[in-house]
Amino acid sequence: MVKLKNIILFLVVFCALAVRGYADVEEVFYWSRVNYENLPQQENSYVGPYPYYVPENNEVLNIGYHPASGLVTTTVGRFRPGVPIALGAFCIGDYRTGSSPRIWGFPSYEANALIPEDFAGGSYEENQRKNLKNLPEDDNQDLNLNSTEFEDDEGRRGHKKHKKKGQVQYVPIEVPTKIPHQPPAKVPPPSHATTRIISTFYTTIDEKCNRVFLADHGVLTYYGNSTYFIQKPALVVIDLPTYGCKTRNFPFIRRAELPDSIIAKGGDGLMAVTLDYQSKDSCDDLFVYMPNSFHSYLVVYDYRNDKYWMFEHETFLPVIAESQFVFGGTFPYALQMGIYSVQLGLPDKYGNRIAYYTPFAGTAQYAVSTEILKNQRNSPENFHQDDFRIVGYRGEGHQSMKTVIDYTHEVMFYAEIQSHQIRCWNINKPLNPDNIDVVYESNQLNFTSYVGVDSRGYLWFDTNHIPIDYLTNIPLDLQEVNSMSFRVKVSDAIKGTVCEN
């Protein structure tokens, strides 16, 4: 009788998962080791004091798909030395589902190249003080970036280990103080006139005007303690012609550096880019919203007039009590990061939208009208406090790194970093746990950093090991899958959930 009940329970659960679209989720791409096409320098060469390529330090963070050209952009975390590119790409037509594509530098290797001079000028604070006035000396005091221990029963390549009180302590690799002999590069280093991409986290694919937007931090921080200010943070825009996979020619359209007045608040920490078009017929009539998660402010960029301004508000701040996390069930860490992802609702008759946002460290959803954000006179704090309002709470343990809204179904999706889940909410309903549902759940979702929707109705999401890369010295295990990309039709994902109607 007990066995029969268990069988019935299994069938009920299986049928529920099938109805909700779990069986339709595709594991599209995965990477254990990031392999590159035709690297311009020899793998064993050096850039300044650092190795050019360390396979264990390379991980795909997030992807973006451009259906019109078949191009897939990838970001690679430059949290450690030995990462040849910050931004890469491959063509989806060249690889089958379930494969590990080889990546090439996007828009070129030259645009991603680091040069010895990048590491000659000292730390971030030293360089910032040369370029800016009144810069705070301790920009990262709230971030826990000093974790160097991780409990693991297996030896990790490139690190020594020894037992101490029953744990394994990992000792960082020593960086050579002298530059070894460098084999000649296959291409010359970039000139100062070349537009460069130093470090970026997300790409935003603009299917309306066939281009890609990203925020370049201009800063490198290795192992959380060696920081180099290389160039000012900026919004970068690159052309995505529909024939790009054939020619591999992707021109830069714009690099708009942030003004010193905003950088003085802390320039590193720009994450996702959200596009707010004001006209169906113009690619220039556009406002861009960029949250800074490290320093908890929101940047607005008027694309037509090439003007920046910013907003500050208490709802942008991290919630300290919700800043504690656990990766993989074994590695505890803390990240006190604020406003992270901004998503826009449908426009009203005046062309204004609700801008939904949430702190990285927090489970509340907030909103403000873009009518407030688009008016520079309201910046940085010239608004009514109740213009920024709370929408609701998602529930304990449901911190989200990235969100996206599918306008066909008017559903928001959450990439959650704690629950191993992708969840959804119909934006026409009150936001509370009863109106939020699970569209996918798996232990494979160690750290879901991205969720997006393309014009063909697919929901994409990624998982990776960012907390390990960013907060520790532990090299990636190249025998394990370190990052994965999934997709599912939105209509299948929400089928049978409270988000469907």
Short mmCIF file of C-alpha atoms in Angstrom, two decimals:
data_model
loop_
_atom_site.label_atom_id
_atom_site.label_comp_id
_atom_site.label_asym_id
_atom_site.label_seq_id
_atom_site.Cartn_x
_atom_site.Cartn_y
_atom_site.Cartn_z
CA MET A 1 0.00 0.00 0.00
CA VAL A 2 2.84 2.34 0.87
CA LYS A 3 4.57 1.56 -2.43
CA LEU A 4 1.34 2.25 -4.35
CA LYS A 5 0.99 5.65 -2.63
CA ASN A 6 4.60 6.50 -3.51
CA ILE A 7 4.03 5.55 -7.14
CA ILE A 8 0.89 7.70 -7.30
CA LEU A 9 2.73 10.61 -5.69
CA PHE A 10 5.57 10.27 -8.20
CA LEU A 11 3.14 10.27 -11.12
CA VAL A 12 1.35 13.34 -9.77
CA VAL A 13 4.63 15.24 -9.38
CA PHE A 14 5.88 14.11 -12.80
CA CYS A 15 2.67 15.18 -14.52
CA ALA A 16 2.73 18.53 -12.74
CA LEU A 17 6.30 19.16 -13.88
CA ALA A 18 5.43 18.20 -17.47
CA VAL A 19 2.38 20.50 -17.49
CA ARG A 20 4.47 23.39 -16.17
CA GLY A 21 6.99 23.04 -18.96
CA TYR A 22 9.94 21.54 -17.06
CA ALA A 23 10.29 18.85 -19.70
CA ASP A 24 10.49 21.51 -22.42
CA VAL A 25 13.51 23.33 -20.98
CA GLU A 26 16.55 22.89 -23.24
CA GLU A 27 20.13 22.85 -22.02
CA VAL A 28 21.37 24.88 -24.97
CA PHE A 29 25.08 25.45 -24.23
CA TYR A 30 27.54 24.59 -21.50
CA TRP A 31 31.18 25.28 -20.72
CA SER A 32 33.62 23.37 -18.53
CA ARG A 33 36.58 25.14 -20.09
CA VAL A 34 36.24 28.30 -22.17
CA ASN A 35 38.05 27.74 -25.46
CA TYR A 36 38.76 30.64 -27.81
CA GLU A 37 39.11 30.93 -31.56
CA ASN A 38 42.53 32.11 -32.74
CA LEU A 39 43.80 33.96 -29.69
CA PRO A 40 46.07 36.79 -30.88
CA GLN A 41 48.77 36.02 -28.29
CA GLN A 42 50.36 32.77 -27.23
CA GLU A 43 48.62 31.23 -24.24
CA ASN A 44 51.81 31.18 -22.16
CA SER A 45 52.60 34.86 -22.69
CA TYR A 46 52.18 37.65 -20.14
CA VAL A 47 50.50 41.06 -20.02
CA GLY A 48 52.42 43.13 -17.52
CA PRO A 49 52.89 40.97 -14.42
CA TYR A 50 49.95 38.68 -15.23
CA PRO A 51 49.55 35.56 -17.39
CA TYR A 52 47.68 36.17 -20.63
CA TYR A 53 45.51 33.05 -20.39
CA VAL A 54 44.71 30.92 -17.34
CA PRO A 55 41.98 28.42 -18.29
CA GLU A 56 40.88 27.93 -14.66
CA ASN A 57 40.10 31.66 -14.38
CA ASN A 58 37.81 31.89 -17.42
CA GLU A 59 34.05 31.49 -17.07
CA VAL A 60 31.12 32.57 -19.24
CA LEU A 61 28.90 34.81 -17.11
CA ASN A 62 25.94 35.71 -19.31
CA ILE A 63 24.83 35.49 -22.91
CA GLY A 64 22.62 37.55 -25.22
CA TYR A 65 20.97 36.28 -28.40
CA HIS A 66 20.33 38.35 -31.54
CA PRO A 67 17.93 36.29 -33.69
CA ALA A 68 18.24 38.50 -36.80
CA SER A 69 21.96 37.73 -37.21
CA GLY A 70 22.25 34.50 -35.24
CA LEU A 71 24.94 36.09 -33.05
CA VAL A 72 25.27 35.16 -29.39
CA THR A 73 27.23 37.59 -27.21
CA THR A 74 28.99 36.32 -24.11
CA THR A 75 30.54 38.10 -21.16
CA VAL A 76 33.58 36.57 -19.44
CA GLY A 77 34.35 37.63 -15.90
CA ARG A 78 37.63 39.48 -15.47
CA PHE A 79 37.68 38.85 -11.74
CA ARG A 80 41.11 37.21 -11.97
CA PRO A 81 44.15 37.50 -14.24
CA GLY A 82 44.51 35.38 -17.33
CA VAL A 83 41.21 36.30 -19.02
CA PRO A 84 41.91 37.43 -22.62
CA ILE A 85 38.52 39.05 -23.25
CA ALA A 86 35.68 40.67 -21.36
CA LEU A 87 33.22 40.38 -24.23
CA GLY A 88 32.97 37.55 -26.73
CA ALA A 89 30.63 36.01 -29.27
CA PHE A 90 29.85 32.99 -31.39
CA CYS A 91 27.28 32.22 -34.09
CA ILE A 92 24.43 29.98 -33.00
CA GLY A 93 24.23 28.34 -36.42
CA ASP A 94 27.74 26.93 -36.02
CA TYR A 95 26.90 24.78 -33.00
CA ARG A 96 24.34 22.19 -32.10
CA THR A 97 22.25 22.30 -28.94
CA GLY A 98 24.08 20.84 -25.95
CA SER A 99 27.56 21.82 -27.16
CA SER A 100 30.36 24.07 -25.89
CA PRO A 101 30.95 26.82 -28.49
CA ARG A 102 34.38 28.30 -29.06
CA ILE A 103 34.31 32.04 -28.40
CA TRP A 104 36.03 34.89 -30.23
CA GLY A 105 36.65 38.42 -29.01
CA PHE A 106 33.73 40.73 -29.74
CA PRO A 107 33.67 43.01 -31.59
CA SER A 108 37.37 42.09 -31.92
CA TYR A 109 40.26 40.82 -29.85
CA GLU A 110 41.92 44.22 -30.19
CA ALA A 111 38.96 45.93 -28.52
CA ASN A 112 39.27 43.55 -25.54
CA ALA A 113 43.06 43.61 -25.25
CA LEU A 114 44.86 44.55 -22.06
CA ILE A 115 48.34 46.09 -22.30
CA PRO A 116 51.23 46.27 -19.80
CA GLU A 117 50.59 49.98 -19.24
CA ASP A 118 47.20 49.10 -17.74
CA PHE A 119 48.98 47.68 -14.69
CA ALA A 120 51.75 50.24 -14.35
CA GLY A 121 49.88 53.04 -12.65
CA GLY A 122 48.93 51.55 -9.31
CA SER A 123 45.63 50.89 -7.66
CA TYR A 124 42.15 52.15 -8.42
CA GLU A 125 42.24 54.74 -5.64
CA GLU A 126 45.61 56.10 -6.72
CA ASN A 127 44.57 56.48 -10.34
CA GLN A 128 41.17 57.90 -9.47
CA ARG A 129 42.74 60.60 -7.35
CA LYS A 130 44.85 61.62 -10.34
CA ASN A 131 41.77 62.02 -12.52
CA LEU A 132 39.00 63.11 -10.17
CA LYS A 133 38.57 65.47 -7.27
CA ASN A 134 36.95 64.58 -3.94
CA LEU A 135 36.76 60.85 -4.65
CA PRO A 136 35.98 58.76 -1.53
CA GLU A 137 39.04 56.75 -0.60
CA ASP A 138 37.17 53.57 0.40
CA ASP A 139 34.61 52.80 -2.27
CA ASN A 140 34.18 49.12 -1.45
CA GLN A 141 34.06 49.12 2.33
CA ASP A 142 30.69 47.38 2.46
CA LEU A 143 31.69 44.45 0.23
CA ASN A 144 32.95 41.22 1.69
CA LEU A 145 35.74 40.53 -0.79
CA ASN A 146 38.27 38.79 1.38
CA SER A 147 37.13 35.17 1.45
CA THR A 148 40.09 32.91 0.74
CA GLU A 149 38.88 29.66 2.32
CA PHE A 150 36.60 27.03 0.89
CA GLU A 151 35.86 23.57 2.25
CA ASP A 152 36.50 20.88 -0.35
CA ASP A 153 37.77 17.33 -0.13
CA GLU A 154 39.48 17.42 -3.50
CA GLY A 155 42.68 19.21 -4.41
CA ARG A 156 42.24 22.22 -6.70
CA ARG A 157 44.66 22.87 -9.54
CA GLY A 158 47.04 25.77 -9.01
CA HIS A 159 46.68 26.06 -5.24
CA LYS A 160 48.41 24.54 -2.26
CA LYS A 161 46.32 23.15 0.54
CA HIS A 162 46.85 22.02 4.09
CA LYS A 163 44.59 20.86 6.87
CA LYS A 164 43.67 23.25 9.64
CA LYS A 165 40.99 22.34 12.16
CA GLY A 166 39.40 19.89 9.77
CA GLN A 167 39.12 22.34 6.87
CA VAL A 168 41.02 22.89 3.68
CA GLN A 169 42.70 26.26 3.37
CA TYR A 170 43.58 27.52 -0.09
CA VAL A 171 46.67 29.64 -0.54
CA PRO A 172 46.61 32.18 -3.41
CA ILE A 173 49.00 31.77 -6.31
CA GLU A 174 51.85 34.24 -6.03
CA VAL A 175 52.01 36.78 -8.84
CA PRO A 176 55.54 37.12 -10.28
CA THR A 177 57.20 40.43 -9.53
CA LYS A 178 59.24 40.34 -12.74
CA ILE A 179 57.80 40.06 -16.20
CA PRO A 180 59.04 36.86 -17.91
CA HIS A 181 60.03 36.77 -21.54
CA GLN A 182 56.97 37.47 -23.69
CA PRO A 183 56.53 35.68 -27.00
CA PRO A 184 55.61 38.15 -29.73
CA ALA A 185 51.91 38.85 -30.16
CA LYS A 186 50.23 37.99 -33.43
CA VAL A 187 48.54 41.39 -33.54
CA PRO A 188 49.84 44.75 -32.31
CA PRO A 189 48.54 46.06 -28.97
CA PRO A 190 45.64 48.50 -29.21
CA SER A 191 46.42 52.14 -29.74
CA HIS A 192 45.09 54.77 -27.35
CA ALA A 193 42.57 55.76 -30.02
CA THR A 194 41.03 52.28 -30.05
CA THR A 195 37.73 51.92 -28.21
CA ARG A 196 38.31 49.27 -25.58
CA ILE A 197 36.15 47.12 -23.34
CA ILE A 198 37.85 46.39 -20.02
CA SER A 199 35.20 44.71 -17.89
CA THR A 200 31.49 44.18 -18.39
CA PHE A 201 28.79 41.98 -16.92
CA TYR A 202 25.71 41.98 -19.16
CA THR A 203 24.86 42.74 -22.76
CA THR A 204 21.46 44.11 -23.77
CA ILE A 205 20.43 43.06 -27.27
CA ASP A 206 18.48 45.78 -29.05
CA GLU A 207 16.36 43.94 -31.61
CA LYS A 208 14.54 47.12 -32.63
CA CYS A 209 17.66 48.77 -34.05
CA ASN A 210 20.05 45.78 -34.31
CA ARG A 211 22.74 46.80 -31.84
CA VAL A 212 24.08 45.74 -28.48
CA PHE A 213 24.38 47.94 -25.37
CA LEU A 214 26.66 47.31 -22.40
CA ALA A 215 28.24 49.11 -19.46
CA ASP A 216 32.05 48.97 -19.42
CA HIS A 217 33.31 49.41 -15.86
CA GLY A 218 36.78 50.44 -17.02
CA VAL A 219 38.08 48.81 -13.84
CA LEU A 220 39.80 45.51 -13.08
CA THR A 221 39.79 43.97 -9.62
CA TYR A 222 41.70 40.73 -9.23
CA TYR A 223 40.90 38.45 -6.28
CA GLY A 224 39.00 41.29 -4.64
CA ASN A 225 42.12 43.20 -3.57
CA SER A 226 44.25 44.25 -6.58
CA THR A 227 42.30 46.97 -8.37
CA TYR A 228 43.30 48.96 -11.45
CA PHE A 229 41.47 51.97 -12.82
CA ILE A 230 42.14 51.78 -16.57
CA GLN A 231 39.54 54.05 -18.16
CA LYS A 232 36.35 55.82 -17.19
CA PRO A 233 33.16 53.76 -17.00
CA ALA A 234 30.98 54.20 -20.05
CA LEU A 235 27.95 53.07 -21.99
CA VAL A 236 29.12 51.23 -25.12
CA VAL A 237 26.98 50.61 -28.21
CA ILE A 238 28.00 48.23 -31.02
CA ASP A 239 26.31 47.61 -34.36
CA LEU A 240 24.77 44.16 -35.01
CA PRO A 241 24.24 43.92 -38.76
CA THR A 242 22.09 40.97 -39.86
CA TYR A 243 25.01 39.64 -41.95
CA GLY A 244 27.46 39.93 -39.04
CA CYS A 245 28.06 36.21 -38.63
CA LYS A 246 29.40 36.12 -42.19
CA THR A 247 31.62 39.19 -42.09
CA ARG A 248 32.38 39.41 -38.36
CA ASN A 249 32.48 43.14 -38.78
CA PHE A 250 30.72 44.88 -35.89
CA PRO A 251 31.49 48.63 -35.76
CA PHE A 252 31.40 50.65 -32.57
CA ILE A 253 28.53 53.13 -32.65
CA ARG A 254 29.15 55.03 -29.42
CA ARG A 255 31.15 55.13 -26.22
CA ALA A 256 29.57 57.59 -23.78
CA GLU A 257 31.75 58.05 -20.70
CA LEU A 258 30.12 58.92 -17.40
CA PRO A 259 30.82 62.45 -16.16
CA ASP A 260 33.16 62.98 -13.25
CA SER A 261 30.29 64.14 -11.03
CA ILE A 262 28.76 60.65 -11.20
CA ILE A 263 32.04 58.73 -11.12
CA ALA A 264 32.88 60.52 -7.88
CA LYS A 265 30.02 58.57 -6.29
CA GLY A 266 31.85 55.37 -7.26
CA GLY A 267 32.20 54.37 -10.90
CA ASP A 268 32.57 50.60 -10.61
CA GLY A 269 29.40 48.57 -10.18
CA LEU A 270 27.40 49.37 -13.32
CA MET A 271 25.54 46.22 -14.31
CA ALA A 272 22.57 45.80 -16.61
CA VAL A 273 21.34 48.27 -19.24
CA THR A 274 17.62 48.93 -19.83
CA LEU A 275 16.33 50.66 -22.98
CA ASP A 276 13.31 52.98 -22.99
CA TYR A 277 12.38 53.99 -26.55
CA GLN A 278 10.23 57.10 -26.95
CA SER A 279 9.41 56.65 -30.63
CA LYS A 280 8.63 53.69 -32.88
CA ASP A 281 10.43 55.32 -35.79
CA SER A 282 13.66 56.55 -34.20
CA CYS A 283 16.73 54.74 -32.91
CA ASP A 284 18.01 57.91 -31.21
CA ASP A 285 14.91 58.95 -29.24
CA LEU A 286 15.88 56.78 -26.31
CA PHE A 287 16.55 56.86 -22.57
CA VAL A 288 18.91 54.33 -21.02
CA TYR A 289 18.78 53.24 -17.36
CA MET A 290 21.88 51.76 -15.68
CA PRO A 291 21.84 50.80 -11.97
CA ASN A 292 25.06 50.89 -9.99
CA SER A 293 24.82 47.99 -7.57
CA PHE A 294 28.02 48.66 -5.60
CA HIS A 295 27.10 52.26 -4.79
CA SER A 296 23.29 52.07 -4.97
CA TYR A 297 22.38 54.76 -7.48
CA LEU A 298 20.59 54.80 -10.83
CA VAL A 299 22.08 56.43 -13.93
CA VAL A 300 19.87 57.87 -16.68
CA TYR A 301 21.31 58.56 -20.11
CA ASP A 302 19.55 60.70 -22.71
CA TYR A 303 20.80 59.07 -25.89
CA ARG A 304 19.61 61.77 -28.29
CA ASN A 305 21.19 64.62 -26.36
CA ASP A 306 24.17 62.71 -24.97
CA LYS A 307 23.46 63.73 -21.36
CA TYR A 308 23.78 61.85 -18.09
CA TRP A 309 22.13 62.34 -14.71
CA MET A 310 21.53 60.13 -11.68
CA PHE A 311 19.07 59.35 -8.89
CA GLU A 312 19.57 58.31 -5.30
CA HIS A 313 16.88 56.87 -3.03
CA GLU A 314 16.71 54.73 0.08
CA THR A 315 14.93 51.94 -1.82
CA PHE A 316 18.08 51.50 -3.92
CA LEU A 317 20.06 50.41 -0.86
CA PRO A 318 20.79 46.78 0.06
CA VAL A 319 18.95 45.20 2.96
CA ILE A 320 21.72 44.10 5.31
CA ALA A 321 19.64 41.29 6.83
CA GLU A 322 19.11 39.86 3.33
CA SER A 323 22.72 40.09 2.17
CA GLN A 324 23.84 36.67 3.43
CA PHE A 325 23.93 33.88 0.85
CA VAL A 326 25.11 30.30 0.41
CA PHE A 327 26.54 28.95 -2.84
CA GLY A 328 26.22 25.28 -3.66
CA GLY A 329 24.99 24.49 -0.16
CA THR A 330 28.49 24.80 1.34
CA PHE A 331 30.02 28.22 0.70
CA PRO A 332 28.56 31.12 2.72
CA TYR A 333 29.22 34.66 1.53
CA ALA A 334 27.93 38.20 1.92
CA LEU A 335 27.29 40.79 -0.79
CA GLN A 336 25.76 44.08 0.27
CA MET A 337 24.74 45.14 -3.23
CA GLY A 338 21.90 47.51 -3.99
CA ILE A 339 19.65 48.24 -6.98
CA TYR A 340 20.42 45.72 -9.67
CA SER A 341 17.90 45.07 -12.41
CA VAL A 342 15.43 47.58 -13.89
CA GLN A 343 12.54 46.40 -16.06
CA LEU A 344 9.84 48.50 -17.74
CA GLY A 345 6.11 47.89 -17.87
CA LEU A 346 3.86 48.73 -20.81
CA PRO A 347 3.63 52.43 -21.84
CA ASP A 348 0.64 54.54 -20.88
CA LYS A 349 -1.01 57.04 -23.24
CA TYR A 350 1.73 59.57 -22.50
CA GLY A 351 4.54 57.13 -23.26
CA ASN A 352 5.56 56.68 -19.62
CA ARG A 353 6.15 53.29 -18.05
CA ILE A 354 6.50 51.77 -14.62
CA ALA A 355 10.15 51.03 -13.92
CA TYR A 356 10.35 48.00 -11.63
CA TYR A 357 13.54 47.44 -9.65
CA THR A 358 14.91 45.44 -6.76
CA PRO A 359 18.14 45.43 -4.73
CA PHE A 360 20.46 42.45 -5.15
CA ALA A 361 20.37 42.05 -1.36
CA GLY A 362 16.63 42.22 -0.85
CA THR A 363 13.32 40.52 -1.64
CA ALA A 364 11.09 43.56 -2.07
CA GLN A 365 9.98 44.86 -5.46
CA TYR A 366 9.88 48.63 -5.98
CA ALA A 367 8.61 50.88 -8.75
CA VAL A 368 8.83 54.44 -10.06
CA SER A 369 7.36 56.09 -13.12
CA THR A 370 9.77 56.78 -15.97
CA GLU A 371 8.14 60.22 -16.07
CA ILE A 372 10.23 60.97 -12.97
CA LEU A 373 13.41 59.39 -14.30
CA LYS A 374 13.33 61.10 -17.71
CA ASN A 375 13.24 64.60 -16.20
CA GLN A 376 16.76 65.77 -15.40
CA ARG A 377 15.41 68.44 -13.07
CA ASN A 378 14.37 65.66 -10.65
CA SER A 379 17.98 64.51 -10.32
CA PRO A 380 19.42 63.48 -7.97
CA GLU A 381 16.84 63.95 -5.18
CA ASN A 382 14.40 66.63 -6.35
CA PHE A 383 11.30 64.47 -6.27
CA HIS A 384 8.57 63.46 -3.84
CA GLN A 385 9.67 60.55 -1.67
CA ASP A 386 6.51 58.63 -2.46
CA ASP A 387 7.33 58.70 -6.19
CA PHE A 388 9.45 55.64 -5.40
CA ARG A 389 7.06 53.07 -3.95
CA ILE A 390 7.01 49.46 -2.85
CA VAL A 391 5.05 47.00 -4.99
CA GLY A 392 5.30 43.91 -2.80
CA TYR A 393 7.51 41.15 -1.42
CA ARG A 394 8.63 37.95 -3.11
CA GLY A 395 9.27 36.00 0.08
CA GLU A 396 12.22 34.97 2.22
CA GLY A 397 15.20 33.51 0.38
CA HIS A 398 14.09 34.76 -3.03
CA GLN A 399 16.74 37.36 -3.83
CA SER A 400 16.95 37.96 -7.56
CA MET A 401 19.89 39.05 -9.65
CA LYS A 402 18.15 39.76 -12.95
CA THR A 403 14.55 40.18 -14.11
CA VAL A 404 12.81 40.46 -17.46
CA ILE A 405 9.25 41.18 -18.62
CA ASP A 406 7.62 39.30 -21.47
CA TYR A 407 5.18 41.82 -22.94
CA THR A 408 3.11 39.25 -24.86
CA HIS A 409 1.98 37.61 -21.62
CA GLU A 410 2.73 40.57 -19.31
CA VAL A 411 4.78 38.34 -17.03
CA MET A 412 7.97 39.15 -15.14
CA PHE A 413 10.56 36.42 -14.65
CA TYR A 414 13.11 36.32 -11.82
CA ALA A 415 16.58 34.78 -11.93
CA GLU A 416 16.94 33.79 -8.30
CA ILE A 417 20.34 33.21 -6.75
CA GLN A 418 19.32 31.27 -3.63
CA SER A 419 16.35 29.08 -4.47
CA HIS A 420 17.62 27.15 -7.54
CA GLN A 421 14.49 28.46 -9.25
CA ILE A 422 13.22 30.61 -12.09
CA ARG A 423 9.97 32.20 -10.93
CA CYS A 424 7.27 34.32 -12.54
CA TRP A 425 4.76 37.01 -11.64
CA ASN A 426 1.91 38.39 -13.75
CA ILE A 427 2.40 42.15 -13.47
CA ASN A 428 -1.37 42.73 -13.59
CA LYS A 429 -1.79 41.00 -10.21
CA PRO A 430 -0.77 42.13 -6.71
CA LEU A 431 2.78 41.09 -5.90
CA ASN A 432 2.80 38.57 -3.06
CA PRO A 433 3.95 34.95 -2.69
CA ASP A 434 0.51 33.64 -3.70
CA ASN A 435 0.81 35.26 -7.13
CA ILE A 436 4.38 34.07 -7.79
CA ASP A 437 5.03 30.65 -9.26
CA VAL A 438 7.95 28.41 -10.23
CA VAL A 439 8.60 27.87 -13.94
CA TYR A 440 11.78 25.85 -13.50
CA GLU A 441 13.69 24.36 -10.59
CA SER A 442 16.92 22.39 -10.65
CA ASN A 443 20.03 21.84 -8.57
CA GLN A 444 21.95 22.75 -11.73
CA LEU A 445 20.98 26.37 -11.06
CA ASN A 446 23.84 27.03 -8.65
CA PHE A 447 23.82 30.77 -9.25
CA THR A 448 21.34 32.08 -11.83
CA SER A 449 22.75 35.40 -12.98
CA TYR A 450 20.67 36.09 -16.10
CA VAL A 451 17.17 35.79 -17.48
CA GLY A 452 15.99 37.27 -20.79
CA VAL A 453 13.32 36.99 -23.48
CA ASP A 454 13.96 37.18 -27.23
CA SER A 455 11.63 38.23 -30.05
CA ARG A 456 10.90 34.62 -30.92
CA GLY A 457 9.23 34.01 -27.58
CA TYR A 458 12.02 32.12 -25.82
CA LEU A 459 12.96 32.60 -22.18
CA TRP A 460 16.73 32.27 -21.68
CA PHE A 461 18.57 31.85 -18.37
CA ASP A 462 22.15 31.11 -17.29
CA THR A 463 23.91 29.61 -14.30
CA ASN A 464 27.55 29.84 -13.25
CA HIS A 465 30.01 30.07 -10.32
CA ILE A 466 30.30 33.85 -9.90
CA PRO A 467 30.56 33.84 -6.07
CA ILE A 468 33.54 31.48 -6.25
CA ASP A 469 35.18 33.47 -9.07
CA TYR A 470 34.59 36.83 -7.45
CA LEU A 471 35.14 36.20 -3.77
CA THR A 472 37.76 33.45 -3.57
CA ASN A 473 41.05 32.27 -5.05
CA ILE A 474 39.71 28.81 -5.88
CA PRO A 475 40.33 27.89 -9.51
CA LEU A 476 37.50 26.44 -11.56
CA ASP A 477 37.45 22.67 -11.91
CA LEU A 478 37.76 22.13 -15.65
CA GLN A 479 36.42 18.60 -15.31
CA GLU A 480 33.05 19.94 -14.18
CA VAL A 481 30.43 22.02 -15.97
CA ASN A 482 30.98 25.59 -14.76
CA SER A 483 28.37 27.53 -16.72
CA MET A 484 25.22 26.60 -18.61
CA SER A 485 22.59 28.33 -20.74
CA PHE A 486 18.97 27.19 -20.92
CA ARG A 487 15.91 28.19 -22.91
CA VAL A 488 12.20 27.42 -23.01
CA LYS A 489 9.20 28.90 -24.79
CA VAL A 490 7.55 31.48 -22.55
CA SER A 491 4.13 30.02 -23.26
CA ASP A 492 5.35 26.59 -22.13
CA ALA A 493 7.15 27.98 -19.09
CA ILE A 494 4.04 29.62 -17.62
CA LYS A 495 1.57 26.90 -18.61
CA GLY A 496 -0.30 25.72 -15.55
CA THR A 497 1.07 28.46 -13.29
CA VAL A 498 -0.66 31.42 -11.64
CA CYS A 499 1.22 33.62 -14.12
CA GLU A 500 -0.66 32.23 -17.12
CA ASN A 501 -3.82 34.36 -16.73
#
